[in-house]
Coordinates of C-alpha atoms and ligand atoms in Angstrom, one line a residue:
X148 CA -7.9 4.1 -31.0
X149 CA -8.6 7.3 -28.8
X150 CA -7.6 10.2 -30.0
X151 CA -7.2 13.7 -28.8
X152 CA -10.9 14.2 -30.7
X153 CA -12.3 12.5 -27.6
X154 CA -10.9 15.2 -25.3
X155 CA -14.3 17.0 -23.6
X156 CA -15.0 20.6 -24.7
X157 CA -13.1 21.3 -21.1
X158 CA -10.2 20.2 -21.7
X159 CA -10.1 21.4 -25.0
X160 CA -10.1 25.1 -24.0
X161 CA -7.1 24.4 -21.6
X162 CA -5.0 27.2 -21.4
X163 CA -1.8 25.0 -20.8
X164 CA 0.3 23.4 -23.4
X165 CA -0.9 19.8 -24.0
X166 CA 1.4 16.3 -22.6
X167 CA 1.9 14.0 -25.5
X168 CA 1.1 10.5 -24.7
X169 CA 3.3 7.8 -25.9
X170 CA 2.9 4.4 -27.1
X171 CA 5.8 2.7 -24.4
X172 CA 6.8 -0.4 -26.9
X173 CA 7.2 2.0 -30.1
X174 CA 8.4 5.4 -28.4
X175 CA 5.8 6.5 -31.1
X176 CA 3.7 9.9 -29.9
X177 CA 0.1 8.7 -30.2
X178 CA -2.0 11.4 -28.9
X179 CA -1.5 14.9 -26.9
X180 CA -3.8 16.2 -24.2
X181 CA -4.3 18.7 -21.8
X182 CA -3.4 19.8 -18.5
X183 CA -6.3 21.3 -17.0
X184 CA -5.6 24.6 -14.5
X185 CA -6.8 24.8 -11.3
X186 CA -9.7 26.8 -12.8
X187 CA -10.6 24.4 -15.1
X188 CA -11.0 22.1 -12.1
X189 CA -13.2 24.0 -10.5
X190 CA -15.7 24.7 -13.3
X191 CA -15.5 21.2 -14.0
X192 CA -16.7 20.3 -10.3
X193 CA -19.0 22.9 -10.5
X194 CA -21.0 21.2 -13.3
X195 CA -20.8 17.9 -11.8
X196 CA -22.0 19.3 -8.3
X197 CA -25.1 20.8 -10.6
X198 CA -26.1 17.4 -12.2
X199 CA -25.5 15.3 -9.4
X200 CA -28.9 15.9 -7.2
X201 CA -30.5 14.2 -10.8
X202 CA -28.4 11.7 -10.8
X203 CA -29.1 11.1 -7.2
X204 CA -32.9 11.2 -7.5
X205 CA -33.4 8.8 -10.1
X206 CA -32.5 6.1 -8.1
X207 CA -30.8 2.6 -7.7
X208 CA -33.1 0.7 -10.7
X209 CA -32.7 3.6 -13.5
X210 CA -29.0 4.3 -12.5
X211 CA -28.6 0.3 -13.2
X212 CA -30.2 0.7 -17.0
X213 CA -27.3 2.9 -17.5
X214 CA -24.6 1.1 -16.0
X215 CA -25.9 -2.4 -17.4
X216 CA -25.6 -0.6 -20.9
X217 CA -22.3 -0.3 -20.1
X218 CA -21.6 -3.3 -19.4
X219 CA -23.2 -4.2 -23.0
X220 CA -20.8 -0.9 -24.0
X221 CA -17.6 -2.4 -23.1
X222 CA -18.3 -5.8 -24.5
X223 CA -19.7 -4.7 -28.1
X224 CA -16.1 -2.2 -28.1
X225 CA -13.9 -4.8 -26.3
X226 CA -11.5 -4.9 -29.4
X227 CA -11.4 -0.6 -29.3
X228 CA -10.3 -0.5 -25.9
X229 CA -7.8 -3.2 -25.8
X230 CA -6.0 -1.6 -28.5
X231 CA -6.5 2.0 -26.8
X232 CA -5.0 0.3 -23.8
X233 CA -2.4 -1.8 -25.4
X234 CA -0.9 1.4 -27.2
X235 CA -0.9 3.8 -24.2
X236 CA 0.4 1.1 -21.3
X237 CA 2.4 -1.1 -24.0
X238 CA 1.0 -4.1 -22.2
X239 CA -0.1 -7.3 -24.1
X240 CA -3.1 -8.2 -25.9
X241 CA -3.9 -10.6 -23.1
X242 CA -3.2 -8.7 -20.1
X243 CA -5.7 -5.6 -21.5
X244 CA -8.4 -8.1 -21.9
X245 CA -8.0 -10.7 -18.7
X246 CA -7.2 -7.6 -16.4
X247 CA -9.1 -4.9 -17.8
X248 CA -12.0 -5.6 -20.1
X249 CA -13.1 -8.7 -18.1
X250 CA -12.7 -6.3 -14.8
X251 CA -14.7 -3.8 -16.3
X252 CA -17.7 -5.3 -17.6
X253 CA -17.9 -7.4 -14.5
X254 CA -18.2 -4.7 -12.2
X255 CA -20.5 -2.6 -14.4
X256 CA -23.2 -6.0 -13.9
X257 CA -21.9 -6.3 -10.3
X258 CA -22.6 -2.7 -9.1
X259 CA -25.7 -2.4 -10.7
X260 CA -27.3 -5.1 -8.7
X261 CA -25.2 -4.6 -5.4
X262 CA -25.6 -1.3 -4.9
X263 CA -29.3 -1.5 -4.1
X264 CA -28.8 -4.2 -1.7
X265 CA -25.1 -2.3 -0.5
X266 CA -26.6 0.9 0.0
X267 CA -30.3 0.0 1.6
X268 CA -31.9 1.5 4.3
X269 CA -30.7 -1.1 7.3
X270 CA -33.4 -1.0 10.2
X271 CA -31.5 -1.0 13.5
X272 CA -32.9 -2.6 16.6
X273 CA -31.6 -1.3 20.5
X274 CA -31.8 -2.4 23.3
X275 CA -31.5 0.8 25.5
X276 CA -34.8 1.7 26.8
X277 CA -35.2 5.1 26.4
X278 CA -34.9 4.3 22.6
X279 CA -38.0 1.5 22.8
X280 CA -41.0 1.9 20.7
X281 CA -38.4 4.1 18.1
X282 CA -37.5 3.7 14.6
X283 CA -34.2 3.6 13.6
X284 CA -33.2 3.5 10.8
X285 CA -28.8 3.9 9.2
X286 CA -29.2 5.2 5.6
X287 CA -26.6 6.0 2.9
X288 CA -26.5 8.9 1.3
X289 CA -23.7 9.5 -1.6
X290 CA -21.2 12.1 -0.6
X291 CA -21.8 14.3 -3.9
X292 CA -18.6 14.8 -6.0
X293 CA -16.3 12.3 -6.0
X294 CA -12.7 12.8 -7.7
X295 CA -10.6 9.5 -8.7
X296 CA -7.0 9.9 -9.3
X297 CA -5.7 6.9 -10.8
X298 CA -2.5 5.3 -12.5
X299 CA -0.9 3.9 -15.1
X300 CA -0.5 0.0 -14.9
X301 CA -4.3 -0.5 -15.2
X302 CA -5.8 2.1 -17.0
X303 CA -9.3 0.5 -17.1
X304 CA -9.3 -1.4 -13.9
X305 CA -7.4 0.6 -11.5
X306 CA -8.8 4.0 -12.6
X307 CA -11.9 4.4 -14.4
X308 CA -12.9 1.2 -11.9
X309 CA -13.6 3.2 -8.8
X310 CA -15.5 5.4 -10.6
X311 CA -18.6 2.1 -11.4
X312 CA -19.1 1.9 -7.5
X313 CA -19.5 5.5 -7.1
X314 CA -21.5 6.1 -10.0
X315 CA -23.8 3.9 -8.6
X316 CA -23.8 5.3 -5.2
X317 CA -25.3 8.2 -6.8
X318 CA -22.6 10.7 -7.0
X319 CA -21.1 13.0 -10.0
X320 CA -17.3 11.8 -11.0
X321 CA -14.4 13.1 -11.9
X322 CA -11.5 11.3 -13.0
X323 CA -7.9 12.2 -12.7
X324 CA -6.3 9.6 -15.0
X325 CA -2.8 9.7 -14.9
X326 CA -0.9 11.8 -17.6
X327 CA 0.9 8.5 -19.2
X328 CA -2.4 7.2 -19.7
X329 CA -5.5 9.1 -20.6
X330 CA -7.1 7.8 -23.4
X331 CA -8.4 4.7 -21.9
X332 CA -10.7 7.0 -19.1
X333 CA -11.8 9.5 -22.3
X334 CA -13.3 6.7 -24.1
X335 CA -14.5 5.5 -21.0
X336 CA -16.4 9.0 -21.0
X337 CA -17.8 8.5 -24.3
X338 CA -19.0 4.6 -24.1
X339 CA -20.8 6.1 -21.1
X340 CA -22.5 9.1 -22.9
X341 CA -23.2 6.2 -25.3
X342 CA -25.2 4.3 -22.5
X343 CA -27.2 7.2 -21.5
X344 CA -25.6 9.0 -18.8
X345 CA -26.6 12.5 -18.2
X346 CA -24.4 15.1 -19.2
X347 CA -21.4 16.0 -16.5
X348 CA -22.2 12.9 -14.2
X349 CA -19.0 12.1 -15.2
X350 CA -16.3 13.7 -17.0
X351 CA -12.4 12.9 -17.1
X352 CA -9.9 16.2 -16.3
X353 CA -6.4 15.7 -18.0
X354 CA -3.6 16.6 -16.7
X355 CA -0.6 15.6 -14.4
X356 CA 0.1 16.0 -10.2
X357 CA -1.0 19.9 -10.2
X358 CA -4.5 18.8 -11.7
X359 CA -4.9 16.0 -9.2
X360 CA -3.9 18.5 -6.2
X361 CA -6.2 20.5 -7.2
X362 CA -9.2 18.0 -7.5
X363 CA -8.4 16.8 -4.0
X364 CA -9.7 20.7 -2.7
X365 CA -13.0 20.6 -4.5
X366 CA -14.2 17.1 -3.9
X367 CA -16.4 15.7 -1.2
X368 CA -14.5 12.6 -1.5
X369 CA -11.0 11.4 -2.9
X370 CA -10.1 7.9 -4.6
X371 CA -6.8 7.8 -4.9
X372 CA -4.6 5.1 -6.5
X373 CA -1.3 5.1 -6.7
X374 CA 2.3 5.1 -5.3
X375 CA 2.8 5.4 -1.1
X376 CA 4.6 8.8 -1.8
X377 CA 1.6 10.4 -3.5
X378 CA -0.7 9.1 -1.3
X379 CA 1.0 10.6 1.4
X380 CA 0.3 14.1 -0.4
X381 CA -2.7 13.0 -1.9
X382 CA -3.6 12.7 2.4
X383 CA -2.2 15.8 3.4
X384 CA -3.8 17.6 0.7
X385 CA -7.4 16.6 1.6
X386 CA -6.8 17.2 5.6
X387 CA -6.6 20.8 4.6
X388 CA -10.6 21.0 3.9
X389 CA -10.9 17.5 5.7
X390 CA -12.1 15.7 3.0
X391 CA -12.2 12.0 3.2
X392 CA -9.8 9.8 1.9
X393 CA -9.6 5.9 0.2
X394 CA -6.3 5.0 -0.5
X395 CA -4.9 2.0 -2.3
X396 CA -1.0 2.2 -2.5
X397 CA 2.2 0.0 -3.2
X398 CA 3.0 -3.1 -2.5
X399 CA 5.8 -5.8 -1.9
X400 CA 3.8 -9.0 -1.9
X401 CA 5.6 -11.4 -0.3
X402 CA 5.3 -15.6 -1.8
X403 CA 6.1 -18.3 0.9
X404 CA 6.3 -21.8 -0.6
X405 CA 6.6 -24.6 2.3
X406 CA 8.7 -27.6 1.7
X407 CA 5.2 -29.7 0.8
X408 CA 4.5 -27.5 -1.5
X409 CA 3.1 -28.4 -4.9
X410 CA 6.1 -27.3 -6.8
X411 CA 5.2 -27.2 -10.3
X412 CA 2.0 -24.9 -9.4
X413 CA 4.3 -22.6 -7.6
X414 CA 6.9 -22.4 -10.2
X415 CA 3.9 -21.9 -13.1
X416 CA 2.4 -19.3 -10.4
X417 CA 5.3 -17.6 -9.4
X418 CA 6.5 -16.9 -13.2
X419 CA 2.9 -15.7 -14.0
X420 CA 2.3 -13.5 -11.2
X421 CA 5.1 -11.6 -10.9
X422 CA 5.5 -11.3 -14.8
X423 CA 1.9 -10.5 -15.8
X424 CA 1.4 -7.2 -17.1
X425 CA 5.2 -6.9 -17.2
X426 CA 5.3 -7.1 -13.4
X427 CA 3.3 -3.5 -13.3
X428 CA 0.6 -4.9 -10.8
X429 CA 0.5 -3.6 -7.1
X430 CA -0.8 -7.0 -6.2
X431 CA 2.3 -9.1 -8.0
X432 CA 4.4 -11.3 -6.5
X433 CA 8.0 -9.2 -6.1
X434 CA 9.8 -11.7 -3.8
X435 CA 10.1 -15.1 -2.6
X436 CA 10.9 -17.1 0.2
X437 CA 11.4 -20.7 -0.4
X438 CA 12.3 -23.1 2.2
X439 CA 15.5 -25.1 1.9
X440 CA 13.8 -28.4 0.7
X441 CA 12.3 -27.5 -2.6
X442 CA 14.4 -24.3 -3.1
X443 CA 17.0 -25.8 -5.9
X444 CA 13.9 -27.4 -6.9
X445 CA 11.6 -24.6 -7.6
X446 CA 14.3 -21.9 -8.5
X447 CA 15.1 -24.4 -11.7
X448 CA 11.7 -24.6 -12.3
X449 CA 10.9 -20.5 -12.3
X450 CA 14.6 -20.2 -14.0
X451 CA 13.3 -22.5 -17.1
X452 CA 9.6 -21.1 -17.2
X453 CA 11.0 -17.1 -17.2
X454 CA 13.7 -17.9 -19.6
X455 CA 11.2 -19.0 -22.2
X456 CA 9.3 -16.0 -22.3
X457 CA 8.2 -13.7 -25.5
X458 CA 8.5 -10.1 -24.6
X459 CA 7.8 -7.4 -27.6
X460 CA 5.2 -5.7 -28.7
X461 CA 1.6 -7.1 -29.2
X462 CA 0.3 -7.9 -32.3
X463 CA -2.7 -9.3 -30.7
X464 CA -3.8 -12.3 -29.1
X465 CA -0.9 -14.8 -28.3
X466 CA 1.7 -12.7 -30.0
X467 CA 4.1 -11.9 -27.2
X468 CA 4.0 -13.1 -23.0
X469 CA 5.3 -9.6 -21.3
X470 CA 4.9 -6.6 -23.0
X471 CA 6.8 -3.1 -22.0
X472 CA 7.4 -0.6 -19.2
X473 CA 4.8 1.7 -19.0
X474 CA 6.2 4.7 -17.4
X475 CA 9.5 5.4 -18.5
X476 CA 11.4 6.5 -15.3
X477 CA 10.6 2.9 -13.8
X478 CA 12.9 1.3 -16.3
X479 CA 15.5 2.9 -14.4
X480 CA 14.1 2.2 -11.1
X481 CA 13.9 -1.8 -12.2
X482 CA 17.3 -1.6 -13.1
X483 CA 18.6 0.1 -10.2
X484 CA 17.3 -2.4 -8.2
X485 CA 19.0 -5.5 -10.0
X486 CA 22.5 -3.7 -10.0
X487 CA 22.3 -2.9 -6.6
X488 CA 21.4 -6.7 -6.0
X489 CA 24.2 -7.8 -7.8
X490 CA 26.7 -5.3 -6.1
X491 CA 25.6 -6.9 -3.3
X492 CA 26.3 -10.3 -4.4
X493 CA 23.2 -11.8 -5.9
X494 CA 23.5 -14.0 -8.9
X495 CA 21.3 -13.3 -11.9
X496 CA 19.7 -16.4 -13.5
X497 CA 17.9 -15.3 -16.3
X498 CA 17.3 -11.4 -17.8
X499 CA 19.1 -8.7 -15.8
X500 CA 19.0 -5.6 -18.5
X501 CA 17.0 -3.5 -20.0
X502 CA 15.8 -5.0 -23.4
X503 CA 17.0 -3.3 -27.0
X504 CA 15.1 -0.8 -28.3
X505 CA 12.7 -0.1 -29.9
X506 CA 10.3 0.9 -27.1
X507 CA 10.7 0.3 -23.7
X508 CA 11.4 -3.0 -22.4
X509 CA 13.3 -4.7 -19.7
X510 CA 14.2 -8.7 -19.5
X511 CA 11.9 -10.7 -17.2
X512 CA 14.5 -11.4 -14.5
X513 CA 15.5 -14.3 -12.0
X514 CA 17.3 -13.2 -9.0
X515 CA 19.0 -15.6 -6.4
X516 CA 21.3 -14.9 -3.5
X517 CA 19.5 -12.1 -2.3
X518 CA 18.6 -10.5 1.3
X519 CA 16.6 -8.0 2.8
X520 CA 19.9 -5.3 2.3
X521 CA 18.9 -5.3 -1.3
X522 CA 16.4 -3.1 -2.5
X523 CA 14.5 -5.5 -4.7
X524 CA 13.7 -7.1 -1.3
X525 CA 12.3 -4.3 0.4
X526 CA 11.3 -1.6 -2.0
X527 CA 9.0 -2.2 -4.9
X528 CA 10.2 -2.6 -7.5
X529 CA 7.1 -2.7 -9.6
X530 CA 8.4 -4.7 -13.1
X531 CA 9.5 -8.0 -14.4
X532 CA 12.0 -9.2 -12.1
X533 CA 11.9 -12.1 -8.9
X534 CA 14.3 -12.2 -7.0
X535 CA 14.2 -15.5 -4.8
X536 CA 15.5 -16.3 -0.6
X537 CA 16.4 -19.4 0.8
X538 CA 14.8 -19.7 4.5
X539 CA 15.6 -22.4 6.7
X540 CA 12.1 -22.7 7.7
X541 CA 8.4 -21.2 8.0
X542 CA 8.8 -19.1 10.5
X543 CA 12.3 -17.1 8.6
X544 CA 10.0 -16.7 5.9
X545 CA 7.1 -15.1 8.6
X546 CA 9.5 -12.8 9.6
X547 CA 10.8 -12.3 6.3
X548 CA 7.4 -11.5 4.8
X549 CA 6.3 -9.2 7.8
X550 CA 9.6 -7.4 7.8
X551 CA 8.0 -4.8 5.2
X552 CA 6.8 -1.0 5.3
X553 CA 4.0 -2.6 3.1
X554 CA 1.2 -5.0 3.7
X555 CA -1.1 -5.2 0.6
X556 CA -0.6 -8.8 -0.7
X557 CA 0.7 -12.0 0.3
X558 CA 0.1 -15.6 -0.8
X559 CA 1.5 -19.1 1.1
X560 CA 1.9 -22.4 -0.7
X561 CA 1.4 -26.0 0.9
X562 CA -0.6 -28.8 0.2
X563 CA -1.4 -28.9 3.7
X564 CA -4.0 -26.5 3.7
X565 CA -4.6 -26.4 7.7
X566 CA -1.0 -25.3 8.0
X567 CA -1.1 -23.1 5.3
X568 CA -4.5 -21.1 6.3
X569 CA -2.5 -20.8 9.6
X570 CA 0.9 -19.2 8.6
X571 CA -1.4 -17.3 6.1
X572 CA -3.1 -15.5 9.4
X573 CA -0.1 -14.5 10.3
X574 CA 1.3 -12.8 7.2
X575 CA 0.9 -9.1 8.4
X576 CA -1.5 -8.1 4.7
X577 CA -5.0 -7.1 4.0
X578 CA -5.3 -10.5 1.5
X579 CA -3.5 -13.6 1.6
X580 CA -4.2 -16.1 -0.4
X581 CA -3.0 -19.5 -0.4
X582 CA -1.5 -21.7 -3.3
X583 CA -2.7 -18.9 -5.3
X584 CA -2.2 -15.2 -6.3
X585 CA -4.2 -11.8 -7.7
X586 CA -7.3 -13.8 -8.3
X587 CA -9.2 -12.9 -5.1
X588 CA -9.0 -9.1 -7.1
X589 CA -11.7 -10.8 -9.8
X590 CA -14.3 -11.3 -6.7
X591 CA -15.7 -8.1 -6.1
X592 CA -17.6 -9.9 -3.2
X593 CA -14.2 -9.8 -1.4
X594 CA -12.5 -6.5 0.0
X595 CA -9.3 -5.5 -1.3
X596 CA -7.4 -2.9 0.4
X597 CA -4.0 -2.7 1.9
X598 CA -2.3 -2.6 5.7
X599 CA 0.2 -0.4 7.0
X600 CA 1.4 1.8 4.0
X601 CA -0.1 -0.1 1.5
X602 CA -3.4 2.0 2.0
X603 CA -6.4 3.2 4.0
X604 CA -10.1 1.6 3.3
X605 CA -10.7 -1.1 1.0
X606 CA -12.5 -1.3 -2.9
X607 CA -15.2 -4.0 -3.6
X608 CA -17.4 -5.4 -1.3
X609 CA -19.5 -3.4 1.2
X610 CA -17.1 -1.3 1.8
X611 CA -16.2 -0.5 -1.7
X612 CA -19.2 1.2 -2.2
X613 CA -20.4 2.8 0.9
X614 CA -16.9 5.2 1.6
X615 CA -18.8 6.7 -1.5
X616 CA -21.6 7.8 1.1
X617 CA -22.3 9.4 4.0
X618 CA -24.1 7.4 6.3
X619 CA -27.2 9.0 8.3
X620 CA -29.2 8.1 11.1
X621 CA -33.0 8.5 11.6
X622 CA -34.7 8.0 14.3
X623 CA -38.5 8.5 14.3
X624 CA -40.7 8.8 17.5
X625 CA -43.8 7.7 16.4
X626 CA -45.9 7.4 20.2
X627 CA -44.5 9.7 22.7
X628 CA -46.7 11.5 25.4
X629 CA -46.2 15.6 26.0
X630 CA -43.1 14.6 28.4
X631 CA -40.7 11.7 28.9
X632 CA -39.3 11.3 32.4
X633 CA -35.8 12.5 32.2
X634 CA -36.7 15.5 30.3
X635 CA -36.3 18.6 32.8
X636 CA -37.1 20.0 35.5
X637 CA -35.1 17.0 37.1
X638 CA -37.1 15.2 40.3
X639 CA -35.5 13.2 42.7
X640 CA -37.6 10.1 42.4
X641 CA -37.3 10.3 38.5
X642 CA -33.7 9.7 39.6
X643 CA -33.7 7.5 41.7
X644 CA -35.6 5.6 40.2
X645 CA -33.5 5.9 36.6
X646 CA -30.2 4.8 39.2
X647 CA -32.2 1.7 39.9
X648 CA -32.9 0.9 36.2
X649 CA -29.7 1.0 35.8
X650 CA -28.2 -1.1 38.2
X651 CA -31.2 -3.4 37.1
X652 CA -30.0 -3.4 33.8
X653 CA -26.3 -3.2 34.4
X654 CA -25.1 -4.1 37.7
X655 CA -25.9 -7.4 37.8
X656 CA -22.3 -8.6 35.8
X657 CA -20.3 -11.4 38.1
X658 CA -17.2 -10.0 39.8
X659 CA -14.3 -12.2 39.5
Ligands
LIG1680 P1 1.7 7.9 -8.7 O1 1.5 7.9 -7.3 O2 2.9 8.4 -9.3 O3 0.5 8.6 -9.5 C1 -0.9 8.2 -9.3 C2 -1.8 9.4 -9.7 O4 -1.6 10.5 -8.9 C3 -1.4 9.9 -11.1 O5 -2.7 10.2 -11.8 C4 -0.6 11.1 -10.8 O6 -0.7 12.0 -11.9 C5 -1.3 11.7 -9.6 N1 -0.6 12.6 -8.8 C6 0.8 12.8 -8.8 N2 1.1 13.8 -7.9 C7 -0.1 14.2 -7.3 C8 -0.4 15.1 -6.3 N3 0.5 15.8 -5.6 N4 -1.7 15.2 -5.9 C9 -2.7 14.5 -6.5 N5 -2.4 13.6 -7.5 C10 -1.2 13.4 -7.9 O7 1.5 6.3 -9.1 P2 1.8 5.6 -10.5 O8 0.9 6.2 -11.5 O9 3.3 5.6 -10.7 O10 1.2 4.1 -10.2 C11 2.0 3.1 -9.7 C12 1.8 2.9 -8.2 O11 0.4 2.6 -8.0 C13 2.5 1.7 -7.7 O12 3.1 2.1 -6.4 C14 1.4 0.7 -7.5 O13 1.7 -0.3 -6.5 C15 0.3 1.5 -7.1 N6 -1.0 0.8 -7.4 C16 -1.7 0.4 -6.3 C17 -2.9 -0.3 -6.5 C18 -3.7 -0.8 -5.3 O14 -4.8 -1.3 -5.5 N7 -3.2 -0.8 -4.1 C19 -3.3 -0.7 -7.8 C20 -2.5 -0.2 -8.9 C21 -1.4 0.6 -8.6 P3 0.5 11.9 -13.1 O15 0.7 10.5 -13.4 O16 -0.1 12.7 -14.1 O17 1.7 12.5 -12.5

């Protein structure tokens, strides 16, 4: 397991009193680290900024050695990590090594040979005249420093995971993990001094809110992952020296099942995907809207399937199904939203409570009889419960789904795939999958990033990697004469005769 050892030299020499960091399904104090000051920041970005032109220079191939060795890394540790991760999230065995370690040492392989093609000079062609004969050419250049501020749920994935894309862009990182969970990001420092990368490329500063604030005012760029709140700050933070912003926020994924839906795949989906990694994933499903068919139907299906699960702490693989809350004021949060469902007249069908101690734990929890004047329909809630609507048809569960602040996930379920795909394009969400959930995160091919206040840009694909550069344009004259025609002095057949290219190239639309 990590240990405070694994702390850089940095963070060592903080001058503030360390956090302890605690092991959620034990209550058991497992580590303590620092919080670095806003000086400690600074010298930290300093030395990045110094090692990054390096970095930079050696290019796409050699920058791939070190990231496919990291790759190797995290599969030759797999076992180290997991049970890093599994004591500081409390998660299970199995949702540290689907989630995480399969995540990671995918994306290590997956940047290393995309960035090359991601980031490659592109050749541009126009077809304005007074560019002919030109080269152009749109490069990408990486922006320098990049800080990541990450959180809790997915130590591995969701944090140190933006950092593989800009690493490969080129740049120097920093990481901001969140203060619940640090020690998955400082062994992620040392599997990648390990694999050979230069000193202060990348280096991890502890700390809580005050430590991400201040990484936000030294950074050329700022990947932030996290709650819609923060980001909010996070945003406002950077305008201040107008630094750029990615932003991947909360969620309140919305599941529509259609009266011809396949059932028993919804049921075994909707237990799964709003209970895997104890409901702590931004992409999980946190309500339903089942149409009045198959509701009695699928609600006894999701009852049974829910009611059967092992929750406790891992042991390992296959020991327990949902493991613990990470971050100890969302037990209270997950609570408040059942009892304010059930004030409200919603019917608990399984669960409802926050589990016996040791550790902290809440029931995975069936809802019914619930509407969007109950918070567990509209806020998220961001833990093992699902609360489940009736709707008379497709188009109450459209409006349903669209009547949300938040538009990062959604998925439809019908075995008629035309009108699925359909209702699917209208779901108001930056992914939307249909008779499925969270899997189109695994394909890094595909962008994933949220609408309204779910966030701003996207991770993976093209776009995952190149908001970690600047792009530039070139353009090269290589056969000019001494003096092109509409450079001064200005003459009036030049003109004209510039007003009659033109209209020749131009004017000759049809008017309706
Ligand atoms: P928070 O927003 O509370 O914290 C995220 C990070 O920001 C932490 O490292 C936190 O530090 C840091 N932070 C806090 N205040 C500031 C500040 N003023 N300036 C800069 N950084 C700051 O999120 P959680 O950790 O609670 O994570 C859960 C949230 O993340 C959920 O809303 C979830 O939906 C979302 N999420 C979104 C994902 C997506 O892809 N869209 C993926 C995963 C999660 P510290 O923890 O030390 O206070």
């Amino acid at each position: 397991m990590a240990s405070v050892e694994q702390v850089p030299a940095a963070a060592k020499n903080g001058t503030n009193p360390g956090i302890p960091v605690e092991n959620p399904a034990t209550g058991e104090t497992i580590a303590t680290i620092p919080t670095l000051s806003t000086a400690e920041v600074k010298a930290l970005v300093g030395r990045a900024r110094a090692a990054q032109p390096a970095w930079e220079a050696i290019g796409f191939e050699e920058r791939g050695k070190v990231l496919r060795r990291a790759q190797k890394w995290v599969t030759d540790n797999s076992e180290r990590i997991i049970a890093t991760i599994v004591s500081e999230t409390g998660k299970t065995y199995e949702d540290a090594q689907l989630a995480e370690i399969m995540y990671a040492a995918a994306a290590f392989g997956f940047w290393a040979k995309e960035a090359p093609n991601l980031l490659a000079d592109e050749p541009v062609k126009s077809a304005n005249p007074l560019v002919k004969g030109k080269k152009l050419v749109v490069r990408y250049r990486p922006v320098g420093v990049v800080g990541v501020i990450g959180p809790w749920n997915f130590p591995l994935t969701n944090s140190f995971g933006d950092c593989i894309p800009a690493l490969a862009a080129g740049n120097s990182v920093i990481l901001k993990p969140s203060e619940v969970t640090p020690l998955t990001s400082l062994l992620m420092a040392e599997g990648l001094r390990a694999s050979g990368l230069p000193e202060d490329v990348f280096q991890v500063a502890t700390g809580d809110g005050a430590t991400g604030a201040a990484l936000i005012d030294e950074v050329d760029f700022v990947m932030f992952t996290g709650s819609t709140k923060t980001g909010k700050k996070v945003m406002e933070r950077a305008a201040k020296t107008l630094t750029p912003v990615g932003l991947e926020l909360g969620g309140k994924d919305p599941m529509i099942v259609l009266s011809d839906a396949d059932v028993e795949r919804a049921a075994n989906a909707a237990a799964y995907y709003s209970m895997n990694n104890g409901g702590q994933v931004c992409i999980s499903i946190e309500r339903v809207y089942v149409e009045a068919p198959v509701y009695d139907q699928f609600v006894a299906r999701v009852t049974e399937k829910v009611g059967k699960l092992r929750q406790g702490r891992s042991s390992g693989p296959g020991s327990v199904d949902v493991g613990a809350v990470t971050f100890p004021p969302q037990l209270d949060i997950i609570d408040s939203h059942v009892r304010d469902a059930v004030a409200k007249g919603a019917r608990v069908l399984t669960g409802g409570r926050v589990a016996d101690g040791p550790g902290m734990f809440y029931e995975p929890t069936v809802l019914v009889d619930v509407d969007h004047t109950m918070s567990c329909m509209t806020e998220e809630t961001f833990g093992p419960t699902l609360p489940i609507m009736k709707v008379a048809d497709a188009d109450e569960a459209l409006r349903l789904a669209n009547d949300s602040p938040y538009g990062l996930q959604a998925s439809v379920w019908s075995k008629d795939l035309r009108r699925g795909e359909a209702l699917a394009r209208r779901v108001e969400a930056g992914t939307v999958c249909v008779n499925d959930a969270q899997v189109n995160y695994t394909a890094l091919e595909l962008p994933m990033g949220g609408w309204k206040t779910s966030g701003l840009g996207t991770r993976h694909g093209a776009g995952g990697i190149r908001k970690y550069t600047q792009q530039q344009t070139l353009l090269v004259t290589r056969f000019a004469g001494k003096r092109d025609p509409h450079m001064f002095p200005y003459k009036k057949r030049t003109t004209q005769l510039l007003g009659k290219l033109t209209r020749l190239l131009y004017g000759r639309g049809k008017r309706d």
